[in-house]
Amino acid sequence: MATAAGFDTWWISNQKRFNTYDTPITAIANSATHRVYINNYIGTKTMTTYYDEKLADYFPQLAEGSKNLLIFHLMGCHAVYIDRYPAEFQYWSDGGDARVDAYDNNVRYNDYVLSKLYEKAVQNPDFMAFIYLSDHGEDPDRGLTHDYSKFTWEMAHIPFFAIFSDKYVQKHPDVVQAMKQHQSDFWTSDLLYQTILHIMGVENVPNTKPETDISSLQYNMPLEKLTIIEGAEYVKNDNTLALKK
C-alpha cells in the first residue's frame, strides 16, 4: 500500500529469510522496493550474525523531499535472550533466575537499539514519525517464551509507541490529538494496518474503518470486541488486566 501511494519502501532485517515462521514474512517483505538482510542463518534455530545495533549502520541515505517508509525488523527479545546482547549490557545478574535476568538485559539492550535508530532517523530533515511495536510478548517467568501451545496472557502484552516530529504535528494535529486521547485505551497489533495507513496519510483505501484506527478521533474498540491470534482469543478474557488498571 505504501509503494502504491508513492513511498519508497525499505525492509531492513536482522531476522532470517527462510524457515517455518520467517518465510511468510519474507513474502510480504519482498513487496518492498529495497530489501536488506544482515542475518545469514537458515534453519529452525533463532540465531543471528550480528546484534541488532548493526541495523543502524544500514540506515539509508534518503533523497531530500522524498517520501519513505523504513521498516527495521529486529531480532529483538527472542529467546535465547542471553544471545541477543553484548557482554557489556549484562546489567542484571543476581535476580535469582538467570533466564529472567537475561530477558531484562535483553529489553534494556533493545531500548538502546531503538535509541540508535531514532538518532539516525531524526538527522533527516524530512523525518516525520518513528513508530515501534512488538508482534508478541514473552513469558520468561514461566520459561515459556511465546509458545502459543502453552499460551499465557503475558505473551500478548506488547510495547507500542509513536514519536512525531514538529513538522508532522503541524501538518496532522488530528492524528497526534487522537493518539494522545487514546493512549490509555486497549488496542491490538491486528489493527496496525488501519493505523499506519492513516499516519502515512494514505487515503481512499477500500475497507478502512476509522473506528478500528487508534490514530483517529473516531477510534472505538471496546474491550469486548478486541481479539488476538486471528480471533482465537478475546482480550476481555485476559485475567491480568485488573493488575494493569
XYZ file of N, CA and C in Angstrom:
735
model
N 0.831 -1.205 0.000
C 0.000 0.000 0.000
C 0.864 1.252 0.000
N 1.956 1.236 0.744
C 2.841 2.399 0.790
C 3.493 2.639 -0.574
N 3.912 1.565 -1.209
C 4.520 1.696 -2.537
C 3.522 2.272 -3.530
N 2.292 1.783 -3.481
C 1.249 2.275 -4.385
C 0.941 3.745 -4.134
N 1.158 4.182 -2.881
C 0.876 5.575 -2.528
C 2.060 6.500 -2.798
N 3.108 5.967 -3.431
C 4.231 6.804 -3.829
C 5.385 6.853 -2.854
N 5.383 5.980 -1.847
C 6.503 5.907 -0.914
C 7.601 5.014 -1.489
N 8.846 5.365 -1.205
C 9.961 4.459 -1.443
C 10.052 3.589 -0.195
N 9.988 2.277 -0.349
C 9.833 1.386 0.801
C 11.094 0.560 1.040
N 11.433 0.429 2.314
C 12.652 -0.273 2.729
C 12.310 -1.312 3.788
N 12.869 -2.518 3.633
C 12.757 -3.584 4.637
C 14.180 -3.965 5.029
N 14.563 -3.659 6.268
C 15.930 -3.856 6.736
C 15.859 -4.768 7.950
N 16.382 -5.982 7.832
C 16.041 -7.040 8.789
C 17.264 -7.717 9.397
N 17.125 -8.047 10.687
C 18.105 -8.898 11.357
C 17.494 -10.257 11.689
N 16.374 -10.576 11.067
C 15.817 -11.918 11.204
C 16.126 -12.725 9.944
N 15.930 -14.024 10.052
C 16.259 -14.900 8.927
C 15.230 -14.756 7.810
N 15.647 -15.098 6.606
C 14.721 -15.028 5.471
C 13.805 -16.235 5.399
N 14.367 -17.420 5.721
C 13.628 -18.649 5.418
C 13.601 -19.609 6.607
N 12.439 -19.975 7.021
C 12.111 -21.131 7.850
C 10.601 -21.105 8.040
N 10.064 -21.956 8.876
C 8.616 -22.078 9.003
C 7.956 -20.752 9.314
N 8.578 -19.962 10.203
C 7.970 -18.718 10.659
C 8.364 -17.531 9.787
N 9.599 -17.519 9.292
C 10.106 -16.339 8.601
C 9.739 -16.274 7.121
N 9.546 -17.400 6.475
C 9.273 -17.382 5.042
C 8.005 -16.597 4.692
N 6.881 -16.758 5.425
C 5.701 -15.935 5.100
C 5.963 -14.440 5.265
N 6.772 -14.062 6.278
C 7.109 -12.655 6.465
C 7.973 -12.162 5.308
N 8.887 -13.006 4.841
C 9.729 -12.639 3.714
C 8.896 -12.398 2.462
N 7.829 -13.166 2.301
C 6.942 -12.964 1.149
C 6.344 -11.562 1.169
N 6.001 -11.077 2.362
C 5.500 -9.710 2.494
C 6.638 -8.710 2.260
N 7.790 -8.989 2.858
C 8.933 -8.080 2.721
C 9.351 -7.898 1.275
N 9.138 -8.910 0.454
C 9.554 -8.829 -0.945
C 8.780 -7.785 -1.740
N 7.688 -7.253 -1.156
C 6.965 -6.187 -1.841
C 7.639 -4.830 -1.638
N 8.638 -4.774 -0.738
C 9.378 -3.526 -0.535
C 10.303 -3.270 -1.718
N 10.525 -2.007 -2.018
C 11.419 -1.635 -3.124
C 12.854 -2.030 -2.825
N 13.266 -1.852 -1.578
C 14.643 -2.150 -1.165
C 14.600 -3.139 -0.005
N 15.456 -4.172 -0.064
C 15.479 -5.191 0.990
C 16.925 -5.461 1.406
N 17.152 -5.412 2.707
C 18.484 -5.665 3.251
C 18.351 -6.690 4.373
N 19.075 -7.798 4.279
C 19.108 -8.818 5.329
C 20.541 -8.951 5.822
N 20.737 -8.819 7.135
C 22.090 -8.944 7.679
C 22.266 -10.245 8.456
N 21.231 -11.089 8.504
C 21.284 -12.374 9.194
C 21.412 -13.475 8.144
N 22.514 -14.193 8.183
C 22.802 -15.195 7.152
C 22.391 -16.618 7.527
N 21.801 -16.798 8.712
C 21.442 -18.146 9.137
C 20.174 -18.636 8.446
N 20.117 -19.946 8.228
C 18.926 -20.610 7.709
C 18.664 -21.825 8.594
N 17.419 -22.046 8.940
C 17.099 -23.201 9.779
C 16.107 -22.839 10.861
N 15.885 -23.782 11.771
C 14.825 -23.617 12.764
C 15.271 -22.841 13.994
N 16.568 -22.795 14.283
C 17.037 -22.110 15.472
C 17.017 -20.594 15.260
N 16.726 -19.855 16.353
C 16.690 -18.401 16.288
C 18.093 -17.876 16.554
N 18.863 -17.680 15.481
C 20.257 -17.277 15.594
C 20.497 -16.028 14.758
N 21.527 -15.280 15.125
C 21.846 -14.053 14.414
C 23.336 -13.975 14.118
N 23.672 -13.269 13.050
C 25.065 -12.992 12.715
C 25.566 -11.794 13.507
N 24.691 -10.795 13.688
C 25.043 -9.560 14.387
C 23.999 -9.245 15.452
N 24.390 -8.423 16.416
C 23.416 -7.847 17.334
C 22.606 -6.790 16.588
N 21.425 -6.456 17.116
C 20.502 -5.564 16.418
C 21.072 -4.177 16.157
N 21.979 -3.705 16.986
C 22.516 -2.352 16.778
C 23.191 -2.214 15.411
N 23.608 -3.336 14.818
C 24.226 -3.308 13.495
C 23.272 -2.738 12.445
N 21.963 -2.859 12.678
C 20.983 -2.354 11.716
C 21.130 -0.855 11.481
N 21.572 -0.125 12.507
C 21.730 1.322 12.356
C 22.759 1.667 11.281
N 23.717 0.766 11.048
C 24.731 1.008 10.005
C 24.127 0.944 8.608
N 22.948 0.365 8.488
C 22.297 0.208 7.184
C 21.175 1.218 6.977
N 21.126 2.240 7.838
C 20.129 3.293 7.649
C 20.456 4.007 6.340
N 19.551 4.027 5.379
C 19.889 4.526 4.041
C 20.000 6.051 3.972
N 20.755 6.508 3.005
C 20.786 7.933 2.669
C 19.562 8.222 1.799
N 18.705 9.107 2.261
C 17.431 9.350 1.586
C 17.457 10.700 0.871
N 16.901 10.720 -0.321
C 16.857 11.964 -1.095
C 15.969 12.979 -0.389
N 16.435 14.210 -0.301
C 15.652 15.252 0.365
C 14.349 15.488 -0.393
N 13.265 15.575 0.371
C 11.967 15.806 -0.235
C 11.246 14.543 -0.667
N 11.872 13.381 -0.487
C 11.241 12.124 -0.902
C 10.379 11.552 0.230
N 9.415 10.718 -0.137
C 8.561 10.030 0.841
C 9.084 8.611 1.018
N 9.382 8.246 2.255
C 9.973 6.937 2.519
C 9.292 6.254 3.707
N 9.121 4.948 3.580
C 8.696 4.107 4.703
C 9.824 3.112 4.962
N 10.451 3.225 6.135
C 11.539 2.326 6.518
C 11.036 1.386 7.599
N 11.185 0.088 7.379
C 10.801 -0.918 8.366
C 12.061 -1.655 8.806
N 12.384 -1.552 10.095
C 13.512 -2.285 10.669
C 12.946 -3.467 11.446
N 13.269 -4.667 11.001
C 12.759 -5.890 11.608
C 13.835 -6.421 12.557
N 13.671 -6.141 13.833
C 14.664 -6.510 14.829
C 14.567 -7.980 15.222
N 15.684 -8.540 15.638
C 15.614 -9.826 16.322
C 15.009 -9.628 17.701
N 15.243 -8.468 18.284
C 14.540 -8.066 19.496
C 14.840 -8.954 20.682
N 13.778 -9.399 21.354
C 13.915 -10.142 22.610
C 13.465 -11.585 22.460
N 13.805 -12.202 21.348
C 13.527 -13.616 21.175
C 14.526 -14.449 21.981
N 14.049 -15.502 22.597
C 14.952 -16.435 23.268
C 15.857 -17.106 22.215
N 17.106 -17.379 22.488
C 17.719 -17.402 23.814
C 18.181 -15.986 24.141
N 17.663 -15.403 25.226
C 17.838 -13.980 25.491
C 19.290 -13.570 25.633
N 20.101 -14.391 26.257
C 21.495 -14.024 26.507
C 22.286 -13.872 25.207
N 21.769 -14.450 24.123
C 22.449 -14.344 22.831
C 22.118 -13.045 22.101
N 21.244 -12.228 22.648
C 20.738 -11.059 21.923
C 21.454 -9.763 22.247
N 22.371 -9.778 23.206
C 23.023 -8.521 23.596
C 24.499 -8.767 23.907
N 25.331 -7.734 23.723
C 26.763 -7.870 24.026
C 27.004 -7.994 25.522
N 28.171 -8.469 25.864
C 28.510 -8.711 27.273
C 28.427 -7.439 28.106
N 28.740 -6.288 27.507
C 28.726 -5.049 28.280
C 27.314 -4.616 28.687
N 26.291 -5.266 28.138
C 24.915 -4.989 28.542
C 24.414 -5.984 29.591
N 25.349 -6.696 30.221
C 24.994 -7.598 31.328
C 24.812 -6.740 32.577
N 23.609 -6.192 32.754
C 23.329 -5.238 33.830
C 22.776 -5.951 35.062
N 21.856 -6.899 34.858
C 21.290 -7.686 35.954
C 21.834 -9.113 35.892
N 22.278 -9.636 37.023
C 22.827 -10.999 37.036
C 22.583 -11.731 38.341
N 21.901 -11.092 39.291
C 21.746 -11.735 40.598
C 20.298 -11.720 41.067
N 19.366 -11.813 40.113
C 17.953 -11.756 40.476
C 17.363 -13.082 40.916
N 18.161 -14.133 40.896
C 17.671 -15.435 41.337
C 17.214 -16.331 40.214
N 16.989 -15.764 39.030
C 16.587 -16.555 37.863
C 17.376 -16.029 36.670
N 18.341 -16.805 36.213
C 19.231 -16.359 35.147
C 18.469 -16.042 33.866
N 17.388 -16.790 33.601
C 16.595 -16.552 32.395
C 15.927 -15.181 32.448
N 15.339 -14.854 33.595
C 14.659 -13.561 33.742
C 15.667 -12.421 33.702
N 16.820 -12.594 34.339
C 17.864 -11.572 34.277
C 18.283 -11.317 32.833
N 18.471 -12.388 32.077
C 18.871 -12.249 30.678
C 17.788 -11.537 29.867
N 16.528 -11.854 30.139
C 15.430 -11.179 29.436
C 15.424 -9.686 29.758
N 15.590 -9.340 31.024
C 15.615 -7.928 31.410
C 16.778 -7.200 30.752
N 17.943 -7.847 30.703
C 19.083 -7.262 29.998
C 18.772 -7.076 28.521
N 18.081 -8.049 27.957
C 17.714 -8.015 26.551
C 16.789 -6.825 26.248
N 15.782 -6.626 27.112
C 14.870 -5.499 26.931
C 15.620 -4.175 27.042
N 16.532 -4.089 28.005
C 17.338 -2.872 28.174
C 18.178 -2.612 26.926
N 18.768 -3.655 26.368
C 19.559 -3.505 25.141
C 18.656 -3.107 23.973
N 17.461 -3.682 23.914
C 16.524 -3.340 22.837
C 16.200 -1.842 22.855
N 16.054 -1.275 24.055
C 15.833 0.170 24.171
C 17.016 0.942 23.583
N 18.222 0.444 23.835
C 19.421 1.083 23.287
C 19.407 1.043 21.763
N 19.028 -0.099 21.202
C 18.950 -0.230 19.744
C 17.964 0.776 19.167
N 16.810 0.910 19.802
C 15.812 1.872 19.334
C 16.366 3.291 19.377
N 17.126 3.601 20.416
C 17.703 4.943 20.509
C 18.680 5.204 19.368
N 19.441 4.190 18.969
C 20.385 4.349 17.849
C 19.643 4.575 16.536
N 18.556 3.838 16.319
C 17.769 4.022 15.098
C 17.081 5.388 15.093
N 16.588 5.806 16.246
C 15.928 7.109 16.340
C 16.923 8.241 16.058
N 18.130 8.121 16.583
C 19.159 9.137 16.333
C 19.429 9.278 14.840
N 19.429 8.161 14.132
C 19.622 8.200 12.679
C 18.428 8.858 11.992
N 17.229 8.500 12.440
C 16.018 8.982 11.782
C 15.892 10.503 11.868
N 16.139 11.062 13.040
C 15.904 12.497 13.228
C 16.957 13.362 12.548
N 18.027 12.757 12.063
C 19.016 13.528 11.305
C 18.491 13.938 9.934
N 17.454 13.228 9.461
C 16.886 13.546 8.155
C 15.928 14.730 8.287
N 16.099 15.763 7.463
C 15.231 16.944 7.580
C 13.765 16.653 7.271
N 13.485 15.529 6.601
C 12.113 15.159 6.265
C 11.503 14.176 7.257
N 12.203 13.933 8.371
C 11.698 12.979 9.366
C 10.305 13.373 9.829
N 9.386 12.392 9.848
C 8.007 12.655 10.247
C 7.588 11.858 11.489
N 7.873 10.540 11.512
C 7.395 9.739 12.628
C 8.288 8.525 12.841
N 8.383 8.120 14.095
C 9.127 6.925 14.498
C 8.169 6.071 15.307
N 7.850 4.892 14.810
C 6.828 4.038 15.424
C 7.460 2.690 15.768
N 7.172 2.203 16.966
C 7.707 0.908 17.383
C 6.609 0.065 18.009
N 6.616 -1.209 17.678
C 5.799 -2.171 18.404
C 6.426 -3.549 18.272
N 6.051 -4.407 19.199
C 6.443 -5.811 19.150
C 5.270 -6.627 18.635
N 5.564 -7.724 17.943
C 4.470 -8.572 17.446
C 3.971 -9.531 18.515
N 4.734 -9.704 19.590
C 4.291 -10.566 20.693
C 5.132 -10.250 21.912
N 4.645 -10.672 23.073
C 5.427 -10.588 24.285
C 6.080 -11.931 24.594
N 6.669 -12.032 25.765
C 7.314 -13.264 26.207
C 6.859 -13.556 27.643
N 7.034 -14.780 28.080
C 6.732 -15.143 29.464
C 7.943 -15.856 30.069
N 9.034 -15.102 30.300
C 10.245 -15.737 30.826
C 10.098 -16.226 32.252
N 9.171 -15.631 33.030
C 8.994 -16.062 34.420
C 8.585 -17.527 34.505
N 7.825 -17.988 33.517
C 7.409 -19.398 33.485
C 8.277 -20.224 32.539
N 9.252 -19.578 31.903
C 10.129 -20.292 30.984
C 9.439 -20.718 29.708
N 8.413 -19.954 29.282
C 7.594 -20.375 28.134
C 7.864 -19.563 26.867
N 8.752 -18.596 26.932
C 8.981 -17.673 25.810
C 7.623 -17.216 25.269
N 7.311 -17.536 23.963
C 5.983 -17.179 23.426
C 5.368 -18.390 22.706
N 5.445 -19.514 23.363
C 4.921 -20.765 22.808
C 3.393 -20.760 22.908
N 2.712 -20.601 21.767
C 1.254 -20.476 21.806
C 0.569 -21.755 22.282
N 1.227 -22.897 22.123
C 0.620 -24.139 22.619
C 0.516 -24.135 24.144
N 1.270 -23.210 24.795
C 1.202 -23.047 26.255
C 0.877 -21.583 26.565
N -0.104 -21.057 25.851
C -0.400 -19.622 25.866
C -0.678 -19.079 27.262
N -0.046 -17.946 27.566
C -0.396 -17.142 28.742
C -0.583 -15.709 28.249
N -1.330 -14.922 29.010
C -1.650 -13.567 28.554
C -0.436 -12.653 28.531
N 0.591 -13.006 29.312
C 1.818 -12.197 29.252
C 2.403 -12.191 27.850
N 2.186 -13.244 27.101
C 2.704 -13.315 25.730
C 2.010 -12.322 24.799
N 0.854 -11.808 25.219
C 0.085 -10.884 24.381
C 0.326 -9.424 24.735
N 1.087 -9.159 25.781
C 1.340 -7.781 26.205
C 2.530 -7.224 25.424
N 2.312 -6.154 24.674
C 3.361 -5.624 23.805
C 3.566 -4.130 24.037
N 4.781 -3.635 23.792
C 5.008 -2.194 23.764
C 4.577 -1.617 22.420
N 4.085 -0.395 22.441
C 3.682 0.298 21.206
C 3.767 1.795 21.472
N 4.585 2.497 20.693
C 4.649 3.943 20.854
C 4.914 4.614 19.512
N 4.633 5.905 19.466
C 4.882 6.709 18.264
C 5.463 8.053 18.685
N 6.519 8.478 17.998
C 7.125 9.789 18.211
C 6.975 10.577 16.904
N 6.410 11.784 16.997
C 6.165 12.588 15.807
C 7.052 13.834 15.803
N 7.507 14.217 14.631
C 8.293 15.436 14.502
C 7.390 16.657 14.619
N 7.992 17.817 14.875
C 7.225 19.061 14.916
C 6.525 19.309 13.585
N 7.215 18.948 12.508
C 6.629 19.119 11.175
C 5.366 18.281 11.022
N 5.421 17.042 11.525
C 4.238 16.175 11.428
C 3.108 16.712 12.299
N 3.437 17.158 13.499
C 2.414 17.680 14.418
C 1.680 18.856 13.787
N 2.411 19.723 13.101
C 1.796 20.878 12.451
C 0.909 20.461 11.283
N 1.328 19.420 10.576
C 0.597 19.000 9.379
C -0.595 18.107 9.717
N -0.471 17.297 10.788
C -1.524 16.326 11.131
C -1.871 16.419 12.618
N -2.342 17.563 13.076
C -2.640 17.695 14.513
C -3.722 16.744 14.992
N -4.642 16.353 14.093
C -5.724 15.455 14.488
C -5.196 14.072 14.849
N -4.170 13.598 14.120
C -3.577 12.286 14.410
C -2.929 12.299 15.787
N -2.142 13.338 16.049
C -1.437 13.429 17.325
C -2.435 13.573 18.470
N -3.469 14.366 18.264
C -4.503 14.527 19.281
C -5.175 13.194 19.593
N -5.481 12.440 18.544
C -6.144 11.144 18.736
C -5.250 10.162 19.478
N -3.967 10.120 19.118
C -3.050 9.205 19.787
C -2.938 9.529 21.272
N -2.910 10.811 21.592
C -2.852 11.210 22.999
C -4.160 10.873 23.707
N -5.255 11.115 23.007
C -6.567 10.871 23.600
C -6.783 9.398 23.918
N -6.213 8.525 23.089
C -6.451 7.085 23.232
C -5.272 6.342 23.854
N -4.331 7.059 24.452
C -3.111 6.390 24.892
C -3.346 5.376 26.016
N -4.475 5.477 26.712
C -4.774 4.510 27.768
C -5.807 3.479 27.329
N -6.244 3.559 26.081
C -7.245 2.612 25.587
C -6.587 1.288 25.207
N -7.376 0.232 25.208
C -6.885 -1.067 24.768
C -6.805 -1.101 23.243
N -5.830 -1.832 22.745
C -5.559 -1.897 21.306
C -4.770 -3.170 21.053
N -4.875 -3.732 19.851
C -4.064 -4.899 19.490
C -3.359 -4.649 18.165
N -2.269 -5.359 17.955
C -1.485 -5.177 16.731
C -2.234 -5.642 15.485
N -3.313 -6.413 15.654
C -4.140 -6.780 14.499
C -4.695 -5.548 13.795
N -4.766 -4.420 14.521
C -5.349 -3.196 13.978
C -4.295 -2.243 13.416
N -3.053 -2.691 13.359
C -1.964 -1.801 12.935
C -2.149 -1.283 11.511
N -2.654 -2.126 10.629
C -2.803 -1.759 9.213
C -3.586 -0.454 9.064
N -4.731 -0.370 9.743
C -5.564 0.827 9.650
C -4.809 2.045 10.164
N -4.101 1.864 11.270
C -3.419 2.983 11.909
C -2.271 3.508 11.068
N -1.452 2.605 10.526
C -0.300 3.035 9.735
C -0.747 3.780 8.477
N -1.796 3.293 7.829
C -2.300 3.988 6.640
C -2.690 5.425 6.968
N -3.369 5.600 8.089
C -3.811 6.937 8.484
C -2.620 7.830 8.816
N -1.670 7.292 9.577
C -0.494 8.083 9.951
C 0.287 8.512 8.707
N 0.366 7.637 7.704
C 1.085 7.971 6.473
C 0.286 8.898 5.562
N -0.980 9.118 5.875
C -1.792 9.988 5.041
C -2.276 9.335 3.771
N -2.344 7.993 3.765
C -2.831 7.271 2.592
C -4.361 7.267 2.633
N -4.975 7.798 1.606
C -6.430 7.966 1.601
C -7.095 7.094 0.537
N -8.423 7.006 0.655
C -9.262 6.302 -0.328
C -8.904 4.825 -0.460
N -8.520 4.200 0.663
C -8.223 2.769 0.674
C -9.506 2.015 0.996
N -9.887 1.034 0.189
C -11.124 0.279 0.464
C -11.088 -0.418 1.821
N -12.255 -0.503 2.438
C -12.459 -1.283 3.666
C -11.724 -0.733 4.886
N -11.309 0.534 4.863
C -10.732 1.113 6.070
C -11.859 1.532 7.012
N -11.619 1.365 8.298
C -12.641 1.637 9.295
C -12.037 2.518 10.391
N -12.397 3.793 10.440
C -11.797 4.697 11.435
C -12.033 4.262 12.872
N -13.115 3.498 13.127
C -13.373 3.063 14.499
C -12.346 2.039 14.986
N -11.558 1.447 14.064
C -10.508 0.498 14.443
C -9.119 1.132 14.401
N -9.044 2.429 14.141
C -7.789 3.158 13.955
C -7.520 4.011 15.182
N -6.523 3.638 15.978
C -6.262 4.349 17.226
C -5.679 5.734 16.991
N -5.279 6.046 15.762
C -4.818 7.394 15.429
C -5.960 8.258 14.898
N -7.182 7.759 15.003
C -8.367 8.506 14.589
C -9.178 8.908 15.820
N -9.753 10.103 15.776
C -10.621 10.537 16.874
C -11.871 9.677 16.962
N -12.146 8.896 15.906
C -13.314 8.024 15.882
C -13.037 6.620 16.418
N -11.816 6.393 16.895
C -11.478 5.065 17.401
C -12.460 4.630 18.478
N -12.991 3.438 18.315
C -13.984 2.937 19.273
C -13.981 1.410 19.256
N -13.028 0.850 19.971
C -12.939 -0.603 20.073
C -13.013 -1.008 21.542
N -14.236 -1.247 22.032
C -14.380 -1.680 23.421
C -13.646 -2.996 23.656
N -13.294 -3.215 24.884
C -12.557 -4.421 25.256
C -13.259 -5.686 24.772
N -14.573 -5.676 24.783
C -15.350 -6.856 24.404
C -15.167 -7.231 22.931
N -14.749 -6.278 22.099
C -14.600 -6.548 20.669
C -13.196 -6.994 20.276
N -12.235 -6.676 21.098
C -10.844 -6.903 20.719
C -10.462 -8.379 20.810
N -9.800 -8.863 19.748
C -9.296 -10.238 19.734
C -7.843 -10.244 19.307
N -7.171 -11.348 19.561
C -5.800 -11.564 19.092
C -5.725 -12.939 18.450
N -4.579 -13.203 17.813
C -4.304 -14.506 17.203
C -5.439 -14.889 16.245
N -5.708 -13.974 15.309
C -6.718 -14.207 14.277
C -8.074 -14.556 14.874
N -8.420 -13.866 15.960
C -9.731 -14.058 16.566
C -9.832 -15.212 17.534
N -8.725 -15.897 17.805
C -8.777 -17.093 18.663
C -8.963 -16.755 20.137
N -8.518 -15.562 20.550
C -8.619 -15.188 21.957
C -9.252 -13.804 22.076
N -10.182 -13.660 23.004
C -10.781 -12.357 23.301
C -9.984 -11.682 24.418
N -9.612 -10.424 24.179
C -8.796 -9.700 25.149
C -9.532 -9.539 26.483
N -10.843 -9.504 26.454
C -11.614 -9.371 27.698
C -11.348 -10.519 28.665
N -10.821 -11.630 28.149
C -10.538 -12.788 29.000
C -9.161 -12.728 29.653
N -8.427 -11.661 29.388
C -7.092 -11.512 29.978
C -7.238 -11.315 31.489
N -6.830 -12.310 32.262
C -7.017 -12.251 33.712
C -5.972 -11.399 34.414
N -5.067 -10.779 33.657
C -4.081 -9.883 34.252
C -4.459 -8.428 34.097
N -5.549 -8.122 33.401
C -5.913 -6.724 33.139
C -6.168 -5.949 34.424
N -6.730 -6.598 35.434
C -7.007 -5.919 36.708
C -5.710 -5.405 37.333
N -4.608 -6.116 37.095
C -3.331 -5.709 37.654
C -2.788 -4.466 36.964
N -3.179 -4.242 35.714
C -2.651 -3.122 34.941
C -3.495 -1.864 35.078
N -4.681 -1.967 35.615
C -5.576 -0.812 35.722
C -5.030 0.203 36.713
